[in-house]
mmCIF file of C-alpha atoms and ligand atoms in Angstrom:
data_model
loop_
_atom_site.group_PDB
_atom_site.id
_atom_site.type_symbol
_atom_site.label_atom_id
_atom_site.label_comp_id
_atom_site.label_asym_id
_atom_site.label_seq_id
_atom_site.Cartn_x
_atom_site.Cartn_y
_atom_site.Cartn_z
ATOM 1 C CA UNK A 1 -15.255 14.574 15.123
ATOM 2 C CA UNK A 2 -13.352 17.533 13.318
ATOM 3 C CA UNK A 3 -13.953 18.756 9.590
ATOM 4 C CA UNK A 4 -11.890 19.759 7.279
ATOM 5 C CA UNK A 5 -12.700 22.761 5.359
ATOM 6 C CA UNK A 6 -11.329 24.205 2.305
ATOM 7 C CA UNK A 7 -10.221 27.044 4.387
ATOM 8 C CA UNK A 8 -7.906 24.427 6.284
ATOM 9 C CA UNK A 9 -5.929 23.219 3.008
ATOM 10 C CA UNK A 10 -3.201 25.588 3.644
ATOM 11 C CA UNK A 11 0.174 24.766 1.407
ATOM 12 C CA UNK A 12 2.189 25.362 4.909
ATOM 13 C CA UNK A 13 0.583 22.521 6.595
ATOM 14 C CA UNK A 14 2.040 20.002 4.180
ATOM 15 C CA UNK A 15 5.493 21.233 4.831
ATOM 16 C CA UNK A 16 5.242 21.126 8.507
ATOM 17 C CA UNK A 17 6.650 17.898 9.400
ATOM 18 C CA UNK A 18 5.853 18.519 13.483
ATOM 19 C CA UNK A 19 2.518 19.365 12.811
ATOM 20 C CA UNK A 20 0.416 18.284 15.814
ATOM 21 C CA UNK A 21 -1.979 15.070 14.750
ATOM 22 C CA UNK A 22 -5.565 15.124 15.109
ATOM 23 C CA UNK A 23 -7.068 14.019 17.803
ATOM 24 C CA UNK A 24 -10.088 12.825 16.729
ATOM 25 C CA UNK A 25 -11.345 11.413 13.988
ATOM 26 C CA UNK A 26 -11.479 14.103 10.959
ATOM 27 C CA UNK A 27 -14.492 13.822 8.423
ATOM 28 C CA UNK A 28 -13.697 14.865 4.455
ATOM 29 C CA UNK A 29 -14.578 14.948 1.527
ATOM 30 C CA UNK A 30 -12.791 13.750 -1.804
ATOM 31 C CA UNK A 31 -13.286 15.770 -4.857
ATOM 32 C CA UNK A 32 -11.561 14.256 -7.284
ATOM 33 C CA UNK A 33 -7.616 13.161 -7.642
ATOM 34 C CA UNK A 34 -6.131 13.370 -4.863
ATOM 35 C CA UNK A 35 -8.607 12.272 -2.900
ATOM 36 C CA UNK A 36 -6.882 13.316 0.351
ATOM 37 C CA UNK A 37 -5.644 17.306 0.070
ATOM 38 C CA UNK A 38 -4.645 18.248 3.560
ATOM 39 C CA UNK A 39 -1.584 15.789 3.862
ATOM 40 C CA UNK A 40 0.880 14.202 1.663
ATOM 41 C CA UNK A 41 -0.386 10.658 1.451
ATOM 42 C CA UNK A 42 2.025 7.689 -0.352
ATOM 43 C CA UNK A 43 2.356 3.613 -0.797
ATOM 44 C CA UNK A 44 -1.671 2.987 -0.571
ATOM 45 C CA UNK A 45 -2.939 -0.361 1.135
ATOM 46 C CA UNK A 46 -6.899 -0.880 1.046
ATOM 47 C CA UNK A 47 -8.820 -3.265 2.705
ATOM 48 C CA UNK A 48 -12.769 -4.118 2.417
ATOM 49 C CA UNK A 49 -13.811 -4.885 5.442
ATOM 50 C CA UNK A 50 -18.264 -4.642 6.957
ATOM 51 C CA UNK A 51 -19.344 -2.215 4.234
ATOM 52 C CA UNK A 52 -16.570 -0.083 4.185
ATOM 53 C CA UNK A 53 -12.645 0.763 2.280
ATOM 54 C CA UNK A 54 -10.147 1.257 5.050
ATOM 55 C CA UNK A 55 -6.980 2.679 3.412
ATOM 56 C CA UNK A 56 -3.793 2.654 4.507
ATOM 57 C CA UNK A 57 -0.987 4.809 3.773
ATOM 58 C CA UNK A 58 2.063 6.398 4.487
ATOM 59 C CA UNK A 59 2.723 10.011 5.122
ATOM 60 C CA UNK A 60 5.359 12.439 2.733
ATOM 61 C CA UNK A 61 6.907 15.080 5.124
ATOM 62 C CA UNK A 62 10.002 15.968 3.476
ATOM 63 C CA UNK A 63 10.606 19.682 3.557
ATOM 64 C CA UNK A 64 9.863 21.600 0.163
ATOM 65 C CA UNK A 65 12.821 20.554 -2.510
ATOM 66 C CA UNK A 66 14.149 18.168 -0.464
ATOM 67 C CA UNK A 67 14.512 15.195 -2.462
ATOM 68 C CA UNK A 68 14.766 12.085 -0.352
ATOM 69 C CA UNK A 69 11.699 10.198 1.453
ATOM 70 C CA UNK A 70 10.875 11.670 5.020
ATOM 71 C CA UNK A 71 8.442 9.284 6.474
ATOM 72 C CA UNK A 72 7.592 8.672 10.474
ATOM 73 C CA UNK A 73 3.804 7.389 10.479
ATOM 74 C CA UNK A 74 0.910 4.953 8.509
ATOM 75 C CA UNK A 75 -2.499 6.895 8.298
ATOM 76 C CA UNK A 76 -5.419 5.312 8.362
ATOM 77 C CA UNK A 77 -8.506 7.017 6.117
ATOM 78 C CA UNK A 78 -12.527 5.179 5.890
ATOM 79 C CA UNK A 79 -14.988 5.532 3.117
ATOM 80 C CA UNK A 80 -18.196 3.531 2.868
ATOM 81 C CA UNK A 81 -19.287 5.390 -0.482
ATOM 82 C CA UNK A 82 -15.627 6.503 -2.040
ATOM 83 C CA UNK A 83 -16.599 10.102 -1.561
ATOM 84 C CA UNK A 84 -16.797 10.738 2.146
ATOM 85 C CA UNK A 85 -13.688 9.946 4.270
ATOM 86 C CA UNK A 86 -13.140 9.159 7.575
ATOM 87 C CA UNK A 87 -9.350 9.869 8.552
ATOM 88 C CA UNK A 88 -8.879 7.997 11.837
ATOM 89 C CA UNK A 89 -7.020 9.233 14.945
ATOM 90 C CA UNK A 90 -3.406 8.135 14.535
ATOM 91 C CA UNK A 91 -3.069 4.923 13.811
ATOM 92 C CA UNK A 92 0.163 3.707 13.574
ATOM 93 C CA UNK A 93 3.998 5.489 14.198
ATOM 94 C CA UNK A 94 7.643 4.110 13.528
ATOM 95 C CA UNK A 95 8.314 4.331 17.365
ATOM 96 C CA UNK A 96 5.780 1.550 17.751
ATOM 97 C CA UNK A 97 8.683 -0.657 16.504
ATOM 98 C CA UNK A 98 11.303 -0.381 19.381
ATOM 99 C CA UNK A 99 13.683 -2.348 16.797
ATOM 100 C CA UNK A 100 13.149 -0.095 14.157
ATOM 101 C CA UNK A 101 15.272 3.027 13.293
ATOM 102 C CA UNK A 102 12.390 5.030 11.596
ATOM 103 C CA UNK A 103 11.579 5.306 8.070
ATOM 104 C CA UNK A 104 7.133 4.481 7.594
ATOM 105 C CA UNK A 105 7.800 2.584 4.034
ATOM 106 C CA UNK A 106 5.195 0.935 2.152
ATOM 107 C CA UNK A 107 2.447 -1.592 4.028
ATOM 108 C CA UNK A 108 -0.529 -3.587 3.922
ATOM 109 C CA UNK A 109 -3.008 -4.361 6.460
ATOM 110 C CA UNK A 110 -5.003 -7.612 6.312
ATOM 111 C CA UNK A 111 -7.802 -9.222 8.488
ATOM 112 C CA UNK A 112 -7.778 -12.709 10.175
ATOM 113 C CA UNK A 113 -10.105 -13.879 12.863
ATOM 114 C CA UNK A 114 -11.511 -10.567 13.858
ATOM 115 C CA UNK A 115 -7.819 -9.108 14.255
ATOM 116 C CA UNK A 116 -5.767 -6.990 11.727
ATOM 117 C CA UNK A 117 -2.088 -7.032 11.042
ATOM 118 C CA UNK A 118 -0.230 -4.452 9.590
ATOM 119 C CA UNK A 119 2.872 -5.119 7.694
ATOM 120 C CA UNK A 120 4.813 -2.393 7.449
ATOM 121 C CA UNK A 121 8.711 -1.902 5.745
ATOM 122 C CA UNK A 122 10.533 0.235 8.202
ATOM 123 C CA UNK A 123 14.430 0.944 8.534
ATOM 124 C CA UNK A 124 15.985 -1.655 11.501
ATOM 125 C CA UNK A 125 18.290 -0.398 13.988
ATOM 126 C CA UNK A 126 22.330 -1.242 13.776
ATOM 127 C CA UNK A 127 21.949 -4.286 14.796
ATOM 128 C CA UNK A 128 20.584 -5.869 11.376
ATOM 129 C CA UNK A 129 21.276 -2.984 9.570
ATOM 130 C CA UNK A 130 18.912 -2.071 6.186
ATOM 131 C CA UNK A 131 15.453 -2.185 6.015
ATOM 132 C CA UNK A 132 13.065 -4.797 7.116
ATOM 133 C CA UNK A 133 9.225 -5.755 7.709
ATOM 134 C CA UNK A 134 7.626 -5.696 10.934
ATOM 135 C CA UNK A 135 3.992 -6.565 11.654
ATOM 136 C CA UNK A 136 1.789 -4.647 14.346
ATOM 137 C CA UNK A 137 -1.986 -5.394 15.236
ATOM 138 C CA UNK A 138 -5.329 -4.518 16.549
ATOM 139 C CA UNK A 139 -8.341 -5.610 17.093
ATOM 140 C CA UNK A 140 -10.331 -2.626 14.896
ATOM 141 C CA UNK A 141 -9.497 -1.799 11.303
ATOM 142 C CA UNK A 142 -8.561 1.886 12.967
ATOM 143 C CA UNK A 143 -6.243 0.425 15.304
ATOM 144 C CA UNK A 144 -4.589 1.003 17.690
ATOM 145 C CA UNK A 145 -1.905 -0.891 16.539
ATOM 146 C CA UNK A 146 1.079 -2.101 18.457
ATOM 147 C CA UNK A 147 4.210 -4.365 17.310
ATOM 148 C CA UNK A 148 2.683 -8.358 17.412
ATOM 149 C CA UNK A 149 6.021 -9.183 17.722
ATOM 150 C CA UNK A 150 8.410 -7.342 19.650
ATOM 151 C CA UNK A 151 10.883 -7.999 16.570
ATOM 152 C CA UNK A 152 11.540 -7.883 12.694
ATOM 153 C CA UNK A 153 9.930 -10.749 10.672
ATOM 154 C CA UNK A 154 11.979 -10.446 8.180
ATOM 155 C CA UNK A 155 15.445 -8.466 8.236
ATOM 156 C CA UNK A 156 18.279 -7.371 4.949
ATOM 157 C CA UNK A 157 20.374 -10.492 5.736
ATOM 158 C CA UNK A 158 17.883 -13.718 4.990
ATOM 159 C CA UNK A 159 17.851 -12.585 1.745
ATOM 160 C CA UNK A 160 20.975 -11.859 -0.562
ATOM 161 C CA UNK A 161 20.472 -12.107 -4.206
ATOM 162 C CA UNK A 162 19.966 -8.085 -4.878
ATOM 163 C CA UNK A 163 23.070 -7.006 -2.059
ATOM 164 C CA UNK A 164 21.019 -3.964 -1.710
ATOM 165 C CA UNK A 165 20.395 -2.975 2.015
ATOM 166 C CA UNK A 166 16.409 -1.882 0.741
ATOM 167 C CA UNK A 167 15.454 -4.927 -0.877
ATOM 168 C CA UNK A 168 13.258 -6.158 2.081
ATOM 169 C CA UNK A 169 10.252 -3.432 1.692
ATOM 170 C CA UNK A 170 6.975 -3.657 0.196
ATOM 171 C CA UNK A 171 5.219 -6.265 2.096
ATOM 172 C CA UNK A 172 1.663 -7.815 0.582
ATOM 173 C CA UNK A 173 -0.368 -10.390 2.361
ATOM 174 C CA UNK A 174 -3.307 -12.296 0.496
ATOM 175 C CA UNK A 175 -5.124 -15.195 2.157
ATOM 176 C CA UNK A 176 -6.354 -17.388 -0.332
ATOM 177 C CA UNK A 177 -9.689 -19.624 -0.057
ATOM 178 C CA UNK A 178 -8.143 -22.542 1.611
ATOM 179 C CA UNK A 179 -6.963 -20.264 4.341
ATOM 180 C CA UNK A 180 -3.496 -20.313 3.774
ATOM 181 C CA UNK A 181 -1.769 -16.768 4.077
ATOM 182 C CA UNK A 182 1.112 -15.641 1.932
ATOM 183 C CA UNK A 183 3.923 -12.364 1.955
ATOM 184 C CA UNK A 184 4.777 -11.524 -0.815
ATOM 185 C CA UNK A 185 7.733 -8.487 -0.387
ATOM 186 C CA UNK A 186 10.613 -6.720 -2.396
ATOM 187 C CA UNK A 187 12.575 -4.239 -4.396
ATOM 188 C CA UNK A 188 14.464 -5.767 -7.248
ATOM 189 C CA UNK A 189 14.068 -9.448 -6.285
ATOM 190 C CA UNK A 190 10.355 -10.545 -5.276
ATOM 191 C CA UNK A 191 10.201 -12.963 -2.821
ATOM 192 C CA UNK A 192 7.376 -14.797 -1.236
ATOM 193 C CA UNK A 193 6.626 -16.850 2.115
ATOM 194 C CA UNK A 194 3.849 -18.643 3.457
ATOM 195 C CA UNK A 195 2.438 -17.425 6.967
ATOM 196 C CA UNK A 196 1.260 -19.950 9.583
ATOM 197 C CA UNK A 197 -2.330 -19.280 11.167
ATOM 198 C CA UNK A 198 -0.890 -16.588 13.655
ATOM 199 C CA UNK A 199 -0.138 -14.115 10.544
ATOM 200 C CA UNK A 200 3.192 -13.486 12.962
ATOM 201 C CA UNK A 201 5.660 -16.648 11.820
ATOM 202 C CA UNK A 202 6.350 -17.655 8.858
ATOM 203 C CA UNK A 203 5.971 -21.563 7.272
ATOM 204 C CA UNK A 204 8.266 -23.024 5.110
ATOM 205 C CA UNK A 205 11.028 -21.463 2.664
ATOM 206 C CA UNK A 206 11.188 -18.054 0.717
ATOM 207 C CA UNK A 207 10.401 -18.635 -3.032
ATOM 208 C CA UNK A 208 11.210 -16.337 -5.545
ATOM 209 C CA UNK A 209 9.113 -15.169 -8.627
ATOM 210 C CA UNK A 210 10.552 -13.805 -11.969
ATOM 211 C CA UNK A 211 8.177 -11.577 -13.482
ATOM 212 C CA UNK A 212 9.744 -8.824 -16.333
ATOM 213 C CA UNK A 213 11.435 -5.863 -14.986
ATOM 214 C CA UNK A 214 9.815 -6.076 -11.672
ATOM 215 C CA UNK A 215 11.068 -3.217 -9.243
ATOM 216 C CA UNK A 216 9.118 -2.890 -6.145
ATOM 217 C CA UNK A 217 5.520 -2.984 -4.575
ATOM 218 C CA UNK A 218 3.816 -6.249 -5.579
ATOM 219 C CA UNK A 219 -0.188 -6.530 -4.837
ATOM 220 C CA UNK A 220 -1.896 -10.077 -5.023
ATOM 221 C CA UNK A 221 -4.943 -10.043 -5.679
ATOM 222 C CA UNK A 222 -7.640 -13.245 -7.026
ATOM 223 C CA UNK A 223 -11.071 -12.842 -9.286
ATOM 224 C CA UNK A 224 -13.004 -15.498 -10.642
ATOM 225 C CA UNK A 225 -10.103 -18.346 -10.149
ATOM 226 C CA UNK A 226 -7.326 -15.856 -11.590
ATOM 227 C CA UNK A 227 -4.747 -14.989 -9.349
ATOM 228 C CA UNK A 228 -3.039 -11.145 -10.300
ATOM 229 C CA UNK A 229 0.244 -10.311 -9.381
ATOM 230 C CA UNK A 230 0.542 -6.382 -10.423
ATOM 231 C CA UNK A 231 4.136 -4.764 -9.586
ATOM 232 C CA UNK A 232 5.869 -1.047 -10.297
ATOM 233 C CA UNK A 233 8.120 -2.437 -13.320
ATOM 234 C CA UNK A 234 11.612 -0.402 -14.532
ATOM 235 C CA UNK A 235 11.973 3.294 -13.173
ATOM 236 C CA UNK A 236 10.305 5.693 -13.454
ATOM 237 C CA UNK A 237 7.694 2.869 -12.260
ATOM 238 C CA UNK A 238 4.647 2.289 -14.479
ATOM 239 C CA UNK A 239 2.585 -0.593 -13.048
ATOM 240 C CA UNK A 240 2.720 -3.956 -14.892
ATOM 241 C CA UNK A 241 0.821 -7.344 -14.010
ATOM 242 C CA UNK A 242 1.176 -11.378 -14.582
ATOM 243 C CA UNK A 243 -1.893 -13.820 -13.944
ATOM 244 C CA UNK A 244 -1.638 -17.117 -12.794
ATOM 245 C CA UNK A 245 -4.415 -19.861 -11.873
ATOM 246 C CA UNK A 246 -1.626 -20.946 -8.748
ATOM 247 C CA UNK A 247 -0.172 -18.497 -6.406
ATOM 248 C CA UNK A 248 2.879 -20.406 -6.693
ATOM 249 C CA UNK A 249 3.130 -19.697 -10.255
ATOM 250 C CA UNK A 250 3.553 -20.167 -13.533
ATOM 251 C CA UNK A 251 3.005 -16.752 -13.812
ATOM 252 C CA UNK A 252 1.816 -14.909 -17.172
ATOM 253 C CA UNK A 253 3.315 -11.669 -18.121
ATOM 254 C CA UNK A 254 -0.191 -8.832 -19.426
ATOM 255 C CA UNK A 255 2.035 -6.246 -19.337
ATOM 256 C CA UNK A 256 1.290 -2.784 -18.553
ATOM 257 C CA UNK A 257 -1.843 -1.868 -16.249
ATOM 258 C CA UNK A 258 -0.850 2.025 -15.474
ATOM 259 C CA UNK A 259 1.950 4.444 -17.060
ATOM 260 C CA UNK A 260 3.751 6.783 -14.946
ATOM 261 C CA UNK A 261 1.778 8.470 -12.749
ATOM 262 C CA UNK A 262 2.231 12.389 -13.064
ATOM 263 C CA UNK A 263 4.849 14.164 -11.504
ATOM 264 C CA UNK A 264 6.034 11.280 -9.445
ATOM 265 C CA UNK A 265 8.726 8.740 -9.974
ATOM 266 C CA UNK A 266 6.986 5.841 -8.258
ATOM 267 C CA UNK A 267 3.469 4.635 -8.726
ATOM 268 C CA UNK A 268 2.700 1.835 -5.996
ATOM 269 C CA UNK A 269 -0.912 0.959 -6.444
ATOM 270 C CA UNK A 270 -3.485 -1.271 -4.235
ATOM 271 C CA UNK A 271 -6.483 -3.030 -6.040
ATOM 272 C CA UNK A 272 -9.701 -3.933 -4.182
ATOM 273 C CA UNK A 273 -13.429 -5.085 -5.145
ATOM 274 C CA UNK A 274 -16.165 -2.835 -3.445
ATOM 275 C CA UNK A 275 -19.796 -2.982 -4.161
ATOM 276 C CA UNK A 276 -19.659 -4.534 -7.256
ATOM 277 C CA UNK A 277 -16.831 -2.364 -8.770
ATOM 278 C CA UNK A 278 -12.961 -2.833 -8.893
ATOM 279 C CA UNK A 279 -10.770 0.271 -8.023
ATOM 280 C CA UNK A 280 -7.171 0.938 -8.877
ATOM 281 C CA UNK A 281 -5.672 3.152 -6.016
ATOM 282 C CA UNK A 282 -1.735 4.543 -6.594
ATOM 283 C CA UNK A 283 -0.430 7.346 -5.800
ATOM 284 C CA UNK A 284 1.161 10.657 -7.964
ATOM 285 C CA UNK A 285 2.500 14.011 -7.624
ATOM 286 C CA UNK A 286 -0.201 16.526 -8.377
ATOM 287 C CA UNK A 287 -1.078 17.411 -5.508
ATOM 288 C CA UNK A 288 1.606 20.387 -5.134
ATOM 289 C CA UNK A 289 2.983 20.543 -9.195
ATOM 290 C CA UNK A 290 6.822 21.615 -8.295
ATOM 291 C CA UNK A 291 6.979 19.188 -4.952
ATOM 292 C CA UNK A 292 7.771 15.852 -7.102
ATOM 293 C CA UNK A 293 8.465 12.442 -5.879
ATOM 294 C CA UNK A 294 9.041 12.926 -2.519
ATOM 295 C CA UNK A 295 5.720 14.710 -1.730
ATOM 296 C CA UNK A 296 2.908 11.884 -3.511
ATOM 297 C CA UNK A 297 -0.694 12.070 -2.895
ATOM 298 C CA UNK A 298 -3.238 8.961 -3.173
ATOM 299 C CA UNK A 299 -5.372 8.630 -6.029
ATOM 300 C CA UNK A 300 -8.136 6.764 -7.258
ATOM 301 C CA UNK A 301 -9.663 5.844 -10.104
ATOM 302 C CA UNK A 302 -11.750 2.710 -11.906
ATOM 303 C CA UNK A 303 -10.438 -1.216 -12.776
ATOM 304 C CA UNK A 304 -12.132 -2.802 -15.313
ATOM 305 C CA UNK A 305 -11.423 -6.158 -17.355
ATOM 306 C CA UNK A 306 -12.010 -7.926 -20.234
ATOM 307 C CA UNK A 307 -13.904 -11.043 -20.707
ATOM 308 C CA UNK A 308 -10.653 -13.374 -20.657
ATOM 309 C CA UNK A 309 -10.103 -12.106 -17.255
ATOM 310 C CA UNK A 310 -6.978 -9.741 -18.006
ATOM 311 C CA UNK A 311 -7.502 -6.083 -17.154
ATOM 312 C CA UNK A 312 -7.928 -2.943 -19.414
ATOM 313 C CA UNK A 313 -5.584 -0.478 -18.709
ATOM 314 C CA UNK A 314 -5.730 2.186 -16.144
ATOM 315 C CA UNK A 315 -7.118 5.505 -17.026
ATOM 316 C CA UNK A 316 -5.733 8.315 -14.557
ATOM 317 C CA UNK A 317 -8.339 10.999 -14.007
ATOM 318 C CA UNK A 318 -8.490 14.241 -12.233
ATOM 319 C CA UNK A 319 -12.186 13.613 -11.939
ATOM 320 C CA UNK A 320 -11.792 10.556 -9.775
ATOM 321 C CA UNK A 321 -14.850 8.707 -8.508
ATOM 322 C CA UNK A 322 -18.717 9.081 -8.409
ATOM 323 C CA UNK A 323 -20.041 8.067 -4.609
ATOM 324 C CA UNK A 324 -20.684 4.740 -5.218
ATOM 325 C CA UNK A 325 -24.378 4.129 -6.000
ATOM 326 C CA UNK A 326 -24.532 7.352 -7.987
HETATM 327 O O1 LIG B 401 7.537 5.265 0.064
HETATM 328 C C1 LIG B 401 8.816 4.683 0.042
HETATM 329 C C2 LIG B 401 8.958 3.733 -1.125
HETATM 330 O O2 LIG B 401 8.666 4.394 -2.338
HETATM 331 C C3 LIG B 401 7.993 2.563 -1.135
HETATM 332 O O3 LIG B 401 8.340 1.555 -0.241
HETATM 333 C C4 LIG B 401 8.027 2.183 -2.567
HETATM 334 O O4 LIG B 401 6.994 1.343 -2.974
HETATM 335 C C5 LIG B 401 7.986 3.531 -3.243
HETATM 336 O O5 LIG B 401 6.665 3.988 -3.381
#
């Protein structure tokens, strides 16, 4: 295993979209927001899985001031106390979707009988043109991953309503306690599907769910009999949530759970229970102050609620997290 020093946070390295991937598995630690400072991290997924916070997340390359979203990989980072990280040999790359043009959007990976997919929104090739979700999988958290299905799962044409060639990005998964899986996916219209046991085919029809001003990156997530359906609402995105007591709705508007995350036009959070505390994960753009929306770091901070179940709102910190226990 390689560390990384402060010596090794050089500004260059960001910018250097051929840079050479580790090898081996790189031990870290966070201090504060961001919690990763060696790489330009964006679109964070987290999963709890034996004792310990797998997060997922894409990877900003675009060249200084240029203003457009360079992607080509997922990263893969583990913490089992929130303060020392684990970034994992390369897990996942566009070119492990043969169908796929490039293009490492927003994902989510999600565990089901010892095996974990990855869904991942990723640009499809001329034949369907626009963008689409693909699925890989593994049989660690860490990968590796490779595509489960040789094909999209969903592509730009099965759905129509926004006639916007991105509308298909931002997958979620959530399993609920009966064991039934959903997707939940979209920019402008939000869409949802049920998954059959495989995680790899889908079950039935696409439903659609009207929540206010909903743009992009919808998270499901369920505490104490309350479902929680948080989203990036208008643009700039803050992050706004509805609560439900049936994942197929009716769904109640809270309103906002995070304001616009600094220096960054898009806010895309994840929201996971760990030892006994909730966390609110979303990414900005302090990491580099001029470098803007195109060069996002992940961030972390705490989720707390009220007694009626609905959720205070986020309060972005530089300080981030104590190790959990402390
Ligand atoms: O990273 C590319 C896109 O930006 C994501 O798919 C959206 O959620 C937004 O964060």
């Amino acid at each position: 295993m390689k560390k990384i020093t402060g010596m090794s946070v050089l500004l260059t390295m960001f910018f250097f979209e051929n840079e050479v991937s580790s090898q081996t598995d790189t031990l870290f630690k966070s201090n504060g927001n961001p919690i990763i400072t060696h790489k330009f991290t964006a679109d964070p997924a987290a999963l709890v899985y034996k004792d310990k916070v797998y997060l997922y997340t894409g990877r900003d390359v675009a060249a200084p001031k240029e203003n457009r979203y360079v992607m080509h990989e997922w990263l893969c980072f583990s913490t089992s106390d929130m303060k020392n990280w684990t970034e994992h040999v390369l897990p996942l790359n566009v070119k492990a979707f043969k169908w796929a043009k490039g293009d490492a959007w927003a994902s989510q990976v999600i565990e089901r009988n010892g095996k974990f997919y990855w869904y991942v929104a990723i640009t499809h090739d001329s034949t369907n043109k626009g963008k689409a979700i693909g699925v890989a999988v593994a049989d660690k958290p860490e990968g590796p991953f490779a595509d489960a299905i040789g094909k999209a799962l969903i592509t730009n044409d099965m759905t129509t309503e926004a006639n916007i060639s991105w509308d298909d990005i931002d997958p979620t998964v959530f399993i609920d306690d009966d064991g039934q899986a959903y997707l939940f996916w979209g920019n402008t219209t939000l869409h949802y599907v049920k998954l059959t046991e495989n995680m790899i085919e889908m079950d039935g029809t696409f439903k659609r769910v009207d929540v206010p001003k909903f743009t992009e990156a919808p998270w499901i997530h369920k505490r104490n009999g309350w479902f929680y359906l948080s989203y990036a609402y208008e643009f700039p995105e803050k992050i706004a949530y509805a609560m439900s007591r049936n994942i197929n709705g009716p769904w109640l508007y809270k309103g906002i759970l995070n304001e616009i995350a600094g220096n960054c036009n898009t806010n895309h959070q994840a929201i996971i229970e760990f030892k006994d505390k909730w966390y609110f994960i979303y990414h900005n753009g302090a990491l580099v102050p001029d470098a803007g929306s195109f060069h996002r770091s992940v961030c972390i901070d705490y989720l707390y609620y009220n007694k009626d179940g609905t959720m205070k709102r986020v309060i972005m910190t530089s300080e981030g997290l104590k190790p959990v226990g402390k």
